[in-house]
Tab-separated table of C-alpha atoms in Angstrom:
chain	number	residue	atom	x	y	z
A	1	MET	CA	-0.022	0.039	-0.048
A	2	LYS	CA	1.492	3.403	-1.031
A	3	ALA	CA	1.685	5.874	1.791
A	4	LEU	CA	1.474	9.789	0.313
A	5	ASN	CA	3.213	12.887	1.860
A	6	ALA	CA	1.702	16.519	1.605
A	7	GLN	CA	2.568	17.146	-1.683
A	8	GLN	CA	1.579	13.957	-3.407
A	9	SER	CA	-1.957	13.973	-1.480
A	10	ARG	CA	-2.647	17.183	-3.015
A	11	GLU	CA	-1.478	15.876	-6.458
A	12	LEU	CA	-4.052	12.927	-5.994
A	13	GLU	CA	-6.680	15.066	-5.105
A	14	GLN	CA	-6.021	17.757	-8.197
A	15	ARG	CA	-5.918	14.760	-10.483
A	16	ALA	CA	-9.134	13.409	-9.241
A	17	GLN	CA	-11.005	16.926	-9.872
A	18	GLN	CA	-9.537	16.955	-13.522
A	19	GLN	CA	-11.823	13.870	-13.820
A	20	GLY	CA	-14.602	15.077	-12.718
A	21	CYS	CA	-14.574	14.640	-8.878
A	22	PRO	CA	-15.118	18.063	-7.244
A	23	LEU	CA	-13.153	18.670	-4.020
A	24	LEU	CA	-16.771	19.647	-2.281
A	25	GLN	CA	-18.002	16.291	-3.397
A	26	LEU	CA	-14.512	14.739	-1.871
A	27	MET	CA	-15.370	16.558	1.311
A	28	GLU	CA	-18.419	15.117	1.696
A	29	GLN	CA	-17.341	11.630	0.989
A	30	ALA	CA	-14.601	12.452	3.670
A	31	GLY	CA	-17.009	13.390	6.372
A	32	ALA	CA	-19.540	10.776	5.610
A	33	ALA	CA	-16.539	8.054	5.738
A	34	VAL	CA	-15.960	9.191	9.198
A	35	ALA	CA	-19.411	9.055	10.243
A	36	ARG	CA	-19.389	5.625	8.801
A	37	PHE	CA	-16.332	4.662	11.070
A	38	PHE	CA	-18.415	5.286	14.177
A	39	LYS	CA	-21.451	3.510	12.947
A	40	LYS	CA	-19.596	0.376	12.468
A	41	LYS	CA	-17.628	0.601	15.520
A	42	TYR	CA	-20.260	2.231	18.404
A	43	GLU	CA	-23.683	2.944	18.879
A	44	MET	CA	-23.935	6.442	18.831
A	45	GLU	CA	-27.594	7.207	19.658
A	46	GLN	CA	-27.374	9.937	22.200
A	47	LYS	CA	-23.758	9.852	22.554
A	48	ARG	CA	-21.881	13.231	23.325
A	49	VAL	CA	-19.728	14.033	20.413
A	50	VAL	CA	-17.372	16.854	20.216
A	51	VAL	CA	-15.955	18.070	16.897
A	52	LEU	CA	-13.135	20.298	16.746
A	53	CYS	CA	-13.199	22.122	13.557
A	54	GLY	CA	-10.392	24.293	12.088
A	55	ARG	CA	-10.453	26.849	9.480
A	56	GLY	CA	-9.338	24.796	6.408
A	57	ASN	CA	-10.942	21.927	4.600
A	58	ASN	CA	-10.195	19.594	7.535
A	59	GLY	CA	-12.502	21.586	9.541
A	60	GLY	CA	-14.926	21.082	6.249
A	61	ASP	CA	-14.642	17.044	6.759
A	62	GLY	CA	-15.185	17.546	10.490
A	63	PHE	CA	-18.331	19.467	9.486
A	64	VAL	CA	-19.799	16.939	7.202
A	65	ALA	CA	-19.339	14.522	9.932
A	66	ALA	CA	-21.129	16.272	12.927
A	67	ARG	CA	-24.063	16.460	10.281
A	68	TYR	CA	-24.137	12.754	9.533
A	69	LEU	CA	-23.547	11.665	13.278
A	70	ALA	CA	-26.407	13.931	14.249
A	71	GLU	CA	-28.455	12.244	11.743
A	72	ASN	CA	-27.644	8.895	13.237
A	73	LYS	CA	-29.180	10.391	16.447
A	74	ALA	CA	-25.604	11.308	18.533
A	75	ARG	CA	-25.770	14.556	20.378
A	76	VAL	CA	-23.329	16.684	18.007
A	77	VAL	CA	-21.523	19.851	19.239
A	78	VAL	CA	-19.248	21.396	16.424
A	79	LEU	CA	-16.725	23.806	18.237
A	80	LEU	CA	-14.991	26.567	16.058
A	81	VAL	CA	-11.243	26.455	17.631
A	82	ASP	CA	-9.885	29.129	15.204
A	83	GLY	CA	-13.154	31.192	13.967
A	84	GLN	CA	-15.246	30.937	10.992
A	85	PRO	CA	-14.124	28.590	8.052
A	86	ALA	CA	-11.527	30.386	5.560
A	87	THR	CA	-12.127	28.248	2.409
A	88	GLU	CA	-14.950	28.187	0.125
A	89	ASN	CA	-15.691	24.484	0.426
A	90	ALA	CA	-15.408	24.466	4.117
A	91	ALA	CA	-17.801	27.616	4.194
A	92	ALA	CA	-19.915	25.726	2.032
A	93	MET	CA	-20.120	22.789	4.039
A	94	TYR	CA	-20.764	25.017	7.412
A	95	ARG	CA	-23.769	26.457	6.139
A	96	ARG	CA	-24.853	22.839	5.455
A	97	LEU	CA	-24.793	22.215	9.331
A	98	TYR	CA	-27.964	24.213	9.657
A	99	GLU	CA	-29.738	21.782	7.623
A	100	GLN	CA	-29.257	19.521	10.633
A	101	PRO	CA	-30.481	21.739	13.731
A	102	ALA	CA	-29.987	19.288	16.116
A	103	VAL	CA	-25.831	20.472	15.961
A	104	ARG	CA	-24.834	22.998	18.181
A	105	VAL	CA	-22.148	25.034	17.238
A	106	PHE	CA	-19.971	27.062	19.716
A	107	SER	CA	-16.637	29.319	19.377
A	108	TYR	CA	-13.606	28.434	21.646
A	109	SER	CA	-12.619	31.969	21.434
A	110	ASP	CA	-16.142	32.912	23.198
A	111	ASP	CA	-15.754	30.636	25.810
A	112	ARG	CA	-13.017	28.652	26.628
A	113	GLU	CA	-14.473	27.385	29.986
A	114	LEU	CA	-17.639	25.975	28.003
A	115	ALA	CA	-15.021	24.570	25.338
A	116	PHE	CA	-13.223	22.706	28.085
A	117	SER	CA	-16.511	21.486	30.014
A	118	LEU	CA	-17.721	20.316	26.677
A	119	LEU	CA	-14.525	17.980	26.427
A	120	GLU	CA	-14.704	16.699	29.813
A	121	THR	CA	-17.896	15.262	29.549
A	122	ALA	CA	-17.733	14.024	25.795
A	123	ASP	CA	-18.022	10.186	24.748
A	124	PHE	CA	-16.266	11.138	21.608
A	125	ILE	CA	-13.642	13.874	20.305
A	126	ILE	CA	-13.432	14.398	16.761
A	127	ASP	CA	-9.921	15.841	15.933
A	128	ALA	CA	-10.597	17.700	12.570
A	129	VAL	CA	-8.493	20.983	13.244
A	130	TYR	CA	-5.617	20.682	10.994
A	131	GLY	CA	-4.993	18.148	7.882
A	132	ILE	CA	-1.920	17.218	6.174
A	133	GLY	CA	-1.073	20.747	5.121
A	134	PHE	CA	0.104	22.029	8.494
A	135	HIS	CA	3.434	22.819	9.451
A	136	GLY	CA	5.445	24.354	12.217
A	137	ARG	CA	4.101	24.935	15.539
A	138	VAL	CA	0.151	24.960	16.966
A	139	ALA	CA	-0.862	28.235	17.585
A	140	ALA	CA	-0.179	29.406	21.586
A	141	HIS	CA	-3.704	30.037	22.191
A	142	MET	CA	-4.423	26.743	20.942
A	143	GLU	CA	-2.196	24.638	23.161
A	144	PRO	CA	-4.585	24.842	26.400
A	145	LEU	CA	-7.016	23.098	24.059
A	146	PHE	CA	-5.115	20.381	22.761
A	147	GLU	CA	-3.986	19.868	26.824
A	148	GLN	CA	-7.838	19.730	27.607
A	149	VAL	CA	-8.375	16.764	24.903
A	150	SER	CA	-5.282	15.029	26.188
A	151	LYS	CA	-7.131	14.906	29.568
A	152	ALA	CA	-10.403	14.166	28.441
A	153	ALA	CA	-11.695	10.469	29.059
A	154	ALA	CA	-13.306	10.480	25.675
A	155	VAL	CA	-12.102	8.410	22.643
A	156	VAL	CA	-10.518	10.739	20.083
A	157	VAL	CA	-10.799	10.165	16.470
A	158	ALA	CA	-8.463	11.996	14.269
A	159	VAL	CA	-9.833	13.314	10.644
A	160	ASP	CA	-7.016	12.261	7.991
A	161	ILE	CA	-3.844	13.110	10.535
A	162	PRO	CA	-3.902	14.034	14.226
A	163	SER	CA	-3.642	18.028	14.492
A	164	GLY	CA	-0.150	19.194	15.423
A	165	LEU	CA	1.674	15.949	13.545
A	166	LEU	CA	3.501	17.044	10.235
A	167	CYS	CA	2.427	14.641	7.470
A	168	ASP	CA	6.046	14.193	5.579
A	169	THR	CA	7.892	12.978	8.920
A	170	GLY	CA	5.614	12.129	11.530
A	171	THR	CA	7.321	14.236	14.128
A	172	MET	CA	5.671	17.709	15.723
A	173	GLU	CA	7.522	20.948	16.641
A	174	GLY	CA	4.761	21.341	19.501
A	175	PRO	CA	2.005	20.073	21.116
A	176	CYS	CA	0.099	17.289	19.108
A	177	ILE	CA	-3.198	15.514	19.421
A	178	ARG	CA	-2.585	12.160	20.429
A	179	ALA	CA	-5.792	10.113	18.649
A	180	ASP	CA	-7.130	6.413	19.430
A	181	TYR	CA	-8.058	6.123	15.978
A	182	THR	CA	-7.195	7.916	12.828
A	183	VAL	CA	-9.442	7.955	9.626
A	184	SER	CA	-7.178	8.606	6.749
A	185	PHE	CA	-8.883	8.989	3.033
A	186	SER	CA	-7.823	7.035	0.014
A	187	THR	CA	-4.579	6.023	1.206
A	188	LEU	CA	-1.872	6.036	4.227
A	189	LYS	CA	-0.196	9.121	4.947
A	190	CYS	CA	3.718	9.268	6.064
A	191	ALA	CA	3.018	10.077	9.592
A	192	HIS	CA	0.724	7.302	9.823
A	193	ILE	CA	3.763	5.104	9.824
A	194	LEU	CA	6.625	7.055	11.197
A	195	ASN	CA	7.466	7.400	14.449
A	196	PRO	CA	6.581	9.097	16.725
A	197	GLY	CA	3.564	9.494	14.355
A	198	THR	CA	2.856	5.798	14.384
A	199	GLU	CA	1.825	6.268	18.335
A	200	LEU	CA	-0.122	9.539	17.959
A	201	CYS	CA	-2.286	8.029	15.255
A	202	GLY	CA	-3.579	5.344	17.089
A	203	GLU	CA	-5.268	2.522	14.970
A	204	VAL	CA	-5.335	3.533	11.234
A	205	SER	CA	-7.949	2.913	8.905
A	206	VAL	CA	-8.215	3.870	5.467
A	207	ALA	CA	-11.557	4.840	3.671
A	208	PRO	CA	-12.188	5.235	0.153
A	209	ILE	CA	-14.025	8.616	-0.832
A	210	GLY	CA	-14.590	8.288	-4.607
A	211	ILE	CA	-10.674	8.588	-6.061
A	212	SER	CA	-10.307	5.855	-7.911
A	213	ALA	CA	-8.146	2.648	-7.578
A	214	ALA	CA	-6.751	3.521	-11.003
A	215	LEU	CA	-5.820	7.341	-10.054
A	216	ILE	CA	-4.058	6.219	-6.662
A	217	GLU	CA	-2.098	3.135	-8.658
A	218	GLN	CA	-0.947	6.186	-10.959
A	219	GLN	CA	0.224	8.409	-8.353
A	220	ALA	CA	3.975	8.535	-7.450
A	221	ALA	CA	4.231	7.708	-3.733
A	222	ALA	CA	6.954	8.640	-1.109
A	223	VAL	CA	6.983	5.027	0.515
A	224	GLN	CA	5.624	1.938	-0.126
A	225	VAL	CA	3.997	-0.097	2.994
A	226	THR	CA	4.536	-3.914	2.675
A	227	GLU	CA	1.403	-6.141	2.657
A	228	MET	CA	0.849	-9.787	2.648
A	229	ALA	CA	-0.111	-9.466	-1.054
A	230	ASP	CA	3.705	-8.387	-1.770
A	231	VAL	CA	4.592	-11.352	0.173
A	232	VAL	CA	2.377	-13.558	-2.051
A	233	ARG	CA	3.674	-12.138	-5.167
A	234	ALA	CA	7.477	-12.511	-4.106
A	235	ILE	CA	7.612	-16.024	-2.825
A	236	LYS	CA	6.467	-18.419	-5.832
A	237	PRO	CA	4.451	-21.550	-5.696
A	238	ARG	CA	6.883	-24.621	-5.992
A	239	GLU	CA	6.595	-26.589	-9.578
A	240	PRO	CA	6.373	-30.266	-8.887
A	241	GLU	CA	9.379	-31.398	-10.909
A	242	SER	CA	11.759	-28.801	-8.452
A	243	HIS	CA	14.707	-30.096	-6.755
A	244	LYS	CA	16.912	-28.677	-3.904
A	245	GLY	CA	19.092	-26.793	-6.723
A	246	SER	CA	15.695	-24.958	-8.037
A	247	PHE	CA	15.897	-23.027	-4.693
A	248	GLY	CA	19.405	-21.739	-4.360
A	249	ARG	CA	22.272	-22.216	-2.032
A	250	LEU	CA	23.013	-20.284	0.611
A	251	LEU	CA	26.259	-19.650	2.371
A	252	CYS	CA	26.329	-18.575	5.910
A	253	ILE	CA	29.902	-17.213	7.072
A	254	CYS	CA	28.703	-16.978	10.832
A	255	GLY	CA	29.342	-17.846	14.248
A	256	SER	CA	32.829	-17.479	16.444
A	257	THR	CA	33.394	-18.818	20.250
A	258	GLY	CA	30.547	-18.029	22.626
A	259	MET	CA	28.301	-17.018	19.678
A	260	ALA	CA	26.849	-20.426	18.369
A	261	GLY	CA	23.298	-19.378	19.160
A	262	ALA	CA	23.759	-16.558	16.480
A	263	ALA	CA	24.896	-18.952	13.854
A	264	ALA	CA	22.225	-21.798	14.616
A	265	MET	CA	19.371	-19.027	14.462
A	266	SER	CA	20.541	-17.416	11.312
A	267	ILE	CA	20.911	-21.101	9.828
A	268	SER	CA	17.633	-22.298	11.017
A	269	ALA	CA	15.800	-19.379	9.857
A	270	ALA	CA	17.163	-19.468	6.549
A	271	LEU	CA	16.098	-23.378	5.954
A	272	ARG	CA	12.823	-22.392	7.498
A	273	CYS	CA	12.306	-20.159	4.725
A	274	GLY	CA	12.743	-22.237	1.792
A	275	VAL	CA	16.620	-21.951	0.382
A	276	GLY	CA	17.633	-25.110	-1.049
A	277	LEU	CA	20.434	-25.787	0.908
A	278	VAL	CA	22.601	-23.944	3.476
A	279	ASP	CA	26.228	-24.067	3.466
A	280	ALA	CA	27.642	-23.142	7.134
A	281	ALA	CA	31.000	-22.000	7.501
A	282	LEU	CA	32.211	-21.665	10.834
A	283	PRO	CA	35.104	-22.457	13.379
A	284	ARG	CA	35.189	-25.884	14.027
A	285	ASP	CA	34.957	-25.389	17.975
A	286	ILE	CA	31.697	-24.573	17.571
A	287	TYR	CA	30.259	-27.250	15.271
A	288	PRO	CA	29.226	-29.739	17.773
A	289	VAL	CA	26.958	-27.135	19.225
A	290	VAL	CA	25.341	-25.751	15.759
A	291	ALA	CA	25.051	-29.196	13.894
A	292	THR	CA	22.866	-30.657	16.535
A	293	GLN	CA	20.548	-27.607	16.204
A	294	ALA	CA	20.575	-27.259	12.284
A	295	GLN	CA	20.880	-30.609	11.025
A	296	GLU	CA	19.656	-29.990	7.384
A	297	ALA	CA	22.778	-27.821	6.697
A	298	VAL	CA	25.942	-28.875	5.357
A	299	TYR	CA	29.289	-27.680	6.968
A	300	THR	CA	32.296	-25.800	5.831
A	301	LEU	CA	34.738	-25.841	9.015
A	302	LEU	CA	37.182	-23.418	9.542
A	303	ASP	CA	40.382	-23.685	11.654
A	304	ILE	CA	42.085	-20.130	12.552
A	305	LEU	CA	45.969	-20.613	13.143
A	306	PRO	CA	47.363	-19.426	16.274
A	307	GLU	CA	48.594	-15.660	14.702
A	308	GLY	CA	44.902	-15.287	14.086
A	309	LYS	CA	44.675	-16.388	10.443
A	310	TYR	CA	42.596	-18.956	8.885
A	311	SER	CA	44.542	-22.136	7.785
A	312	VAL	CA	45.421	-22.344	4.020
A	313	GLU	CA	42.868	-25.448	3.603
A	314	SER	CA	40.050	-23.429	5.418
A	315	ARG	CA	40.441	-20.708	3.151
A	316	ARG	CA	40.373	-23.144	-0.062
A	317	SER	CA	37.046	-24.589	1.571
A	318	LEU	CA	35.722	-20.920	1.682
A	319	GLU	CA	36.746	-20.226	-1.942
A	320	LYS	CA	35.164	-23.277	-3.034
A	321	SER	CA	31.910	-22.905	-1.087
A	322	SER	CA	31.612	-18.895	-2.465
A	323	SER	CA	31.883	-20.451	-5.969
A	324	LEU	CA	29.090	-22.578	-5.687
A	325	CYS	CA	26.323	-20.336	-3.637
A	326	SER	CA	23.661	-18.271	-4.901
A	327	ALA	CA	24.033	-15.487	-2.022
A	328	ILE	CA	26.169	-14.905	0.963
A	329	LEU	CA	25.197	-14.381	4.648
A	330	LEU	CA	27.740	-12.656	6.434
A	331	GLY	CA	28.369	-11.711	9.983
A	332	CYS	CA	26.016	-13.163	12.636
A	333	GLY	CA	28.046	-13.930	15.709
A	334	LEU	CA	31.378	-13.681	13.696
A	335	GLY	CA	33.042	-11.347	15.950
A	336	VAL	CA	35.295	-8.386	15.154
A	337	ALA	CA	38.824	-9.882	14.556
A	338	PRO	CA	41.652	-9.189	12.275
A	339	HIS	CA	40.852	-12.147	10.413
A	340	THR	CA	37.211	-11.797	10.281
A	341	LYS	CA	37.824	-8.129	9.308
A	342	ALA	CA	39.837	-9.310	6.429
A	343	LEU	CA	37.614	-11.706	5.329
A	344	VAL	CA	34.606	-9.405	5.147
A	345	GLU	CA	36.549	-7.111	2.709
A	346	GLU	CA	37.634	-10.059	0.602
A	347	VAL	CA	34.120	-11.136	0.153
A	348	ILE	CA	32.412	-7.727	-0.281
A	349	SER	CA	34.840	-7.055	-3.090
A	350	GLY	CA	35.251	-10.412	-4.553
A	351	SER	CA	31.784	-11.735	-4.432
A	352	ARG	CA	29.923	-12.518	-7.520
A	353	VAL	CA	26.583	-13.324	-5.842
A	354	PRO	CA	24.586	-10.990	-3.611
A	355	VAL	CA	25.828	-10.522	-0.050
A	356	ILE	CA	23.739	-9.619	3.259
A	357	LEU	CA	25.969	-7.845	6.000
A	358	ASP	CA	24.750	-8.340	9.040
A	359	ALA	CA	26.190	-7.652	12.593
A	360	ASP	CA	29.761	-8.065	12.772
A	361	GLY	CA	29.520	-8.022	9.063
A	362	ILE	CA	28.695	-4.136	9.360
A	363	ASN	CA	30.926	-3.654	12.208
A	364	SER	CA	34.041	-5.089	10.643
A	365	ILE	CA	33.578	-2.393	7.737
A	366	LEU	CA	33.616	0.376	10.200
A	367	GLY	CA	36.046	3.435	9.123
A	368	HIS	CA	36.275	2.236	5.582
A	369	ILE	CA	33.054	2.038	4.284
A	370	ASP	CA	33.977	2.765	0.673
A	371	ILE	CA	34.491	-0.901	0.530
A	372	LEU	CA	30.811	-1.234	-0.428
A	373	LYS	CA	31.378	0.929	-3.408
A	374	THR	CA	34.354	-2.020	-4.947
A	375	THR	CA	31.741	-4.331	-6.092
A	376	ASP	CA	28.560	-4.639	-8.614
A	377	VAL	CA	26.731	-7.223	-7.219
A	378	PRO	CA	23.617	-6.306	-4.509
A	379	LEU	CA	24.594	-5.597	-0.982
A	380	ILE	CA	21.982	-5.621	1.728
A	381	LEU	CA	23.014	-4.177	4.969
A	382	THR	CA	20.705	-4.904	8.098
A	383	PRO	CA	21.935	-2.267	10.987
A	384	HIS	CA	20.282	-1.298	14.082
A	385	PRO	CA	20.066	2.117	15.194
A	386	GLY	CA	23.392	2.013	16.755
A	387	GLU	CA	25.061	0.292	13.873
A	388	MET	CA	23.450	2.933	11.640
A	389	SER	CA	24.892	5.477	13.820
A	390	ARG	CA	28.417	4.434	13.616
A	391	LEU	CA	28.050	4.033	10.148
A	392	MET	CA	27.002	7.426	9.202
A	393	GLY	CA	28.749	9.390	11.968
A	394	LYS	CA	25.372	10.641	13.500
A	395	THR	CA	24.092	9.953	17.052
A	396	VAL	CA	21.132	7.410	17.697
A	397	SER	CA	18.905	10.514	18.207
A	398	GLU	CA	19.594	12.076	14.947
A	399	ILE	CA	19.184	8.838	13.264
A	400	GLN	CA	15.905	8.541	15.052
A	401	GLN	CA	14.411	11.408	14.589
A	402	ASN	CA	14.729	10.965	10.405
A	403	ARG	CA	14.804	7.199	9.697
A	404	VAL	CA	13.779	7.334	6.398
A	405	ARG	CA	15.915	10.577	5.334
A	406	TYR	CA	19.247	8.703	6.707
A	407	ALA	CA	18.136	5.285	5.348
A	408	ARG	CA	17.653	6.875	2.114
A	409	GLN	CA	20.619	8.631	1.926
A	410	PHE	CA	22.887	5.690	2.850
A	411	ALA	CA	21.205	3.336	0.315
A	412	MET	CA	21.770	5.870	-2.378
A	413	ASP	CA	25.426	7.193	-1.672
A	414	TYR	CA	26.606	3.497	-1.236
A	415	ALA	CA	24.131	1.656	-3.579
A	416	VAL	CA	23.015	-0.775	-1.434
A	417	THR	CA	19.734	-2.103	0.302
A	418	LEU	CA	19.572	-0.832	3.462
A	419	VAL	CA	17.296	-2.378	6.289
A	420	LEU	CA	17.242	0.089	9.179
A	421	LYS	CA	15.521	-1.985	11.942
A	422	GLY	CA	13.570	-1.067	15.007
A	423	ALA	CA	9.829	0.152	15.515
A	424	GLY	CA	8.817	0.672	11.610
A	425	THR	CA	11.795	-0.961	10.197
A	426	VAL	CA	12.708	1.058	6.985
A	427	ILE	CA	13.962	-0.480	4.083
A	428	ALA	CA	15.830	1.468	1.524
A	429	ALA	CA	16.467	0.788	-2.134
A	430	PRO	CA	19.799	1.775	-3.940
A	431	ASP	CA	17.235	3.743	-6.249
A	432	GLY	CA	16.016	6.131	-3.410
A	433	SER	CA	12.411	4.029	-2.994
A	434	ILE	CA	11.665	2.840	0.316
A	435	TRP	CA	9.161	0.459	2.229
A	436	LEU	CA	8.069	0.768	5.910
A	437	ASN	CA	6.780	-2.328	7.641
A	438	ARG	CA	3.952	-2.333	10.098
A	439	THR	CA	4.344	-6.006	11.675
A	440	GLY	CA	6.208	-6.610	14.820
A	441	ASN	CA	6.300	-5.601	18.558
A	442	ALA	CA	8.188	-4.711	21.749
A	443	GLY	CA	8.611	-8.828	22.588
A	444	MET	CA	11.120	-9.332	19.663
A	445	ALA	CA	13.697	-6.744	21.377
A	446	LYS	CA	15.622	-9.573	22.313
A	447	GLY	CA	19.256	-10.788	21.448
A	448	GLY	CA	18.833	-13.046	18.491
A	449	SER	CA	16.060	-11.682	16.606
A	450	GLY	CA	18.444	-9.855	14.142
A	451	ASP	CA	19.960	-13.328	13.289
A	452	VAL	CA	16.751	-14.900	12.787
A	453	LEU	CA	15.703	-11.776	10.425
A	454	ALA	CA	19.210	-12.208	8.334
A	455	GLY	CA	18.926	-15.769	7.775
A	456	MET	CA	15.450	-15.269	6.429
A	457	LEU	CA	16.534	-12.490	4.128
A	458	ALA	CA	19.651	-14.273	3.088
A	459	SER	CA	17.308	-17.446	2.238
A	460	PHE	CA	15.027	-15.289	0.245
A	461	THR	CA	17.889	-13.810	-1.617
A	462	ALA	CA	19.287	-16.812	-2.523
A	463	GLN	CA	16.381	-18.040	-3.916
A	464	GLY	CA	16.495	-15.280	-6.472
A	465	ILE	CA	13.776	-12.854	-5.082
A	466	PRO	CA	15.380	-9.286	-5.869
A	467	ALA	CA	17.414	-7.469	-3.045
A	468	THR	CA	14.390	-5.231	-1.963
A	469	ALA	CA	11.605	-7.444	-2.502
A	470	ALA	CA	13.774	-10.007	-0.673
A	471	ALA	CA	14.106	-7.436	2.336
A	472	ALA	CA	10.609	-5.939	2.744
A	473	VAL	CA	8.959	-9.682	2.485
A	474	ALA	CA	11.390	-10.892	5.189
A	475	VAL	CA	10.764	-8.040	7.675
A	476	TYR	CA	7.127	-8.101	7.337
A	477	LEU	CA	7.232	-12.035	7.832
A	478	HIS	CA	9.877	-11.598	10.683
A	479	GLY	CA	7.187	-9.056	12.591
A	480	LEU	CA	4.036	-11.122	11.852
A	481	ALA	CA	5.474	-14.075	13.317
A	482	GLY	CA	6.321	-12.267	16.095
A	483	ASP	CA	3.266	-10.585	16.401
A	484	ARG	CA	1.703	-14.250	16.602
A	485	CYS	CA	4.045	-15.201	19.138
A	486	ALA	CA	3.209	-12.239	21.547
A	487	ALA	CA	-0.178	-13.108	20.933
A	488	GLN	CA	0.168	-16.829	22.117
A	489	LEU	CA	3.284	-16.841	24.353
A	490	SER	CA	3.299	-12.674	25.589
A	491	GLN	CA	5.894	-10.231	24.655
A	492	THR	CA	7.636	-10.821	27.825
A	493	ALA	CA	8.046	-14.812	27.340
A	494	MET	CA	8.406	-14.973	23.395
A	495	LEU	CA	12.049	-15.982	22.505
A	496	PRO	CA	13.812	-15.423	18.785
A	497	THR	CA	13.668	-19.340	18.357
A	498	ASP	CA	9.747	-18.959	18.674
A	499	LEU	CA	9.849	-17.007	15.309
A	500	ILE	CA	11.279	-19.563	13.663
A	501	ALA	CA	8.891	-22.149	14.608
A	502	MET	CA	5.971	-20.086	13.879
A	503	LEU	CA	7.231	-19.496	10.048
A	504	PRO	CA	6.087	-22.873	8.940
A	505	LYS	CA	1.967	-21.717	10.003
A	506	LEU	CA	2.901	-18.354	7.880
A	507	PHE	CA	3.433	-20.387	4.842
A	508	LEU	CA	0.722	-22.665	5.418
A	509	GLU	CA	-1.547	-19.677	5.239
A	510	ILE	CA	-0.097	-17.908	2.305
A	511	GLY	CA	-0.347	-21.525	0.446
A	512	ARG	CA	3.724	-21.552	-0.208
């Protein structure tokens, strides 16, 4: 699904108008959609609803919603928070309010105490103050009103976007209304899926308002949001005549003394995601531990000499394994030692197949990340915010405040697919396109979750799914597995290995 920024949303509306859908009609449909949301979810008869209406077209949507809710016998009060409507269409809808005499209208500036009292006793508050065009900071005289909304016990529903939130970034420069629900029109907006906007929007639903699916499909988007349909398209059904060679061969260079678990989880996750064969290259001393947990893999055992180098035989074995694989996963529990750093550089510059760099694979190139520019094969990096901070020389706070911007910048500068992990994982492609993920939960914030994701992503890549699509699919299924585990086991008790155990159920659901 597409998520649009403010300019793209305006372009979509303009194109709809050019095709014979007047803005006044779109406003009518938008307000009606808000009323339908209430009708489907709540019994509205005699419920007290306060509609906060601003001066622009977002306020016009609120006037329409007020009219429809009153027709459904709700007790509706419209609160003009900043005076009379200032746009032609909003003014037209304001005049139509008088067709429904049950709606009462008050002005915030005339009697603040009355306004606060109405909010205090409301069952529902509709936020139709500012729309997607809002920028800057909420006017000072509005701040007490926003504070009163935050104190109210009412359910808060935002029209298109919570007031005070910046559409393009999901951030705010001052007070912002926190909604329990947001009714978005035609498409998602960037603020709905970018933190902290995600939390401020509450549960977001997308309502049609008469703009055709064809127009929406044609509209350029700031980001794409991964959905199950994308997973189904990317992972093809298996042909009856298939054999293990049909589904790729993954080389996992992973693990070190004390980090056998990282190797085992990444290998097991890769196998569960359908790759034909996993060749795990790891130190000989952890082989007995890993092999008991991932029996289906084949193993390339590595010996490290006392001077801290791989033996000649180990290097020959790695060269042979590299020549046979269709993708390489590098880094899960690998450690950061001189011999591993040298290996990471050699693999990146010499590989003829896609390379996935995770964890210590990323840490090994810090300080000389231009090594990423020495290859023409697809590269996928999977940093968490701390690793991203070190890669870009920014603070974690800076990275987190504009995750899309930094992910896109790095992906384009180094021609890689960048998976910036965390709440609302960002996938950035070398061409600057962005995919955002909405699955997953805080129960996944445990050591090992990243190893599972890396194995999944590498498995899909080895099977021939293009890098960005493989990343989007892996992140989506990883988060969905986490959501199912949280529902069954709780966020507190769930473990990364539970994610792997959940994968077969997800593949059954999608018929793969």
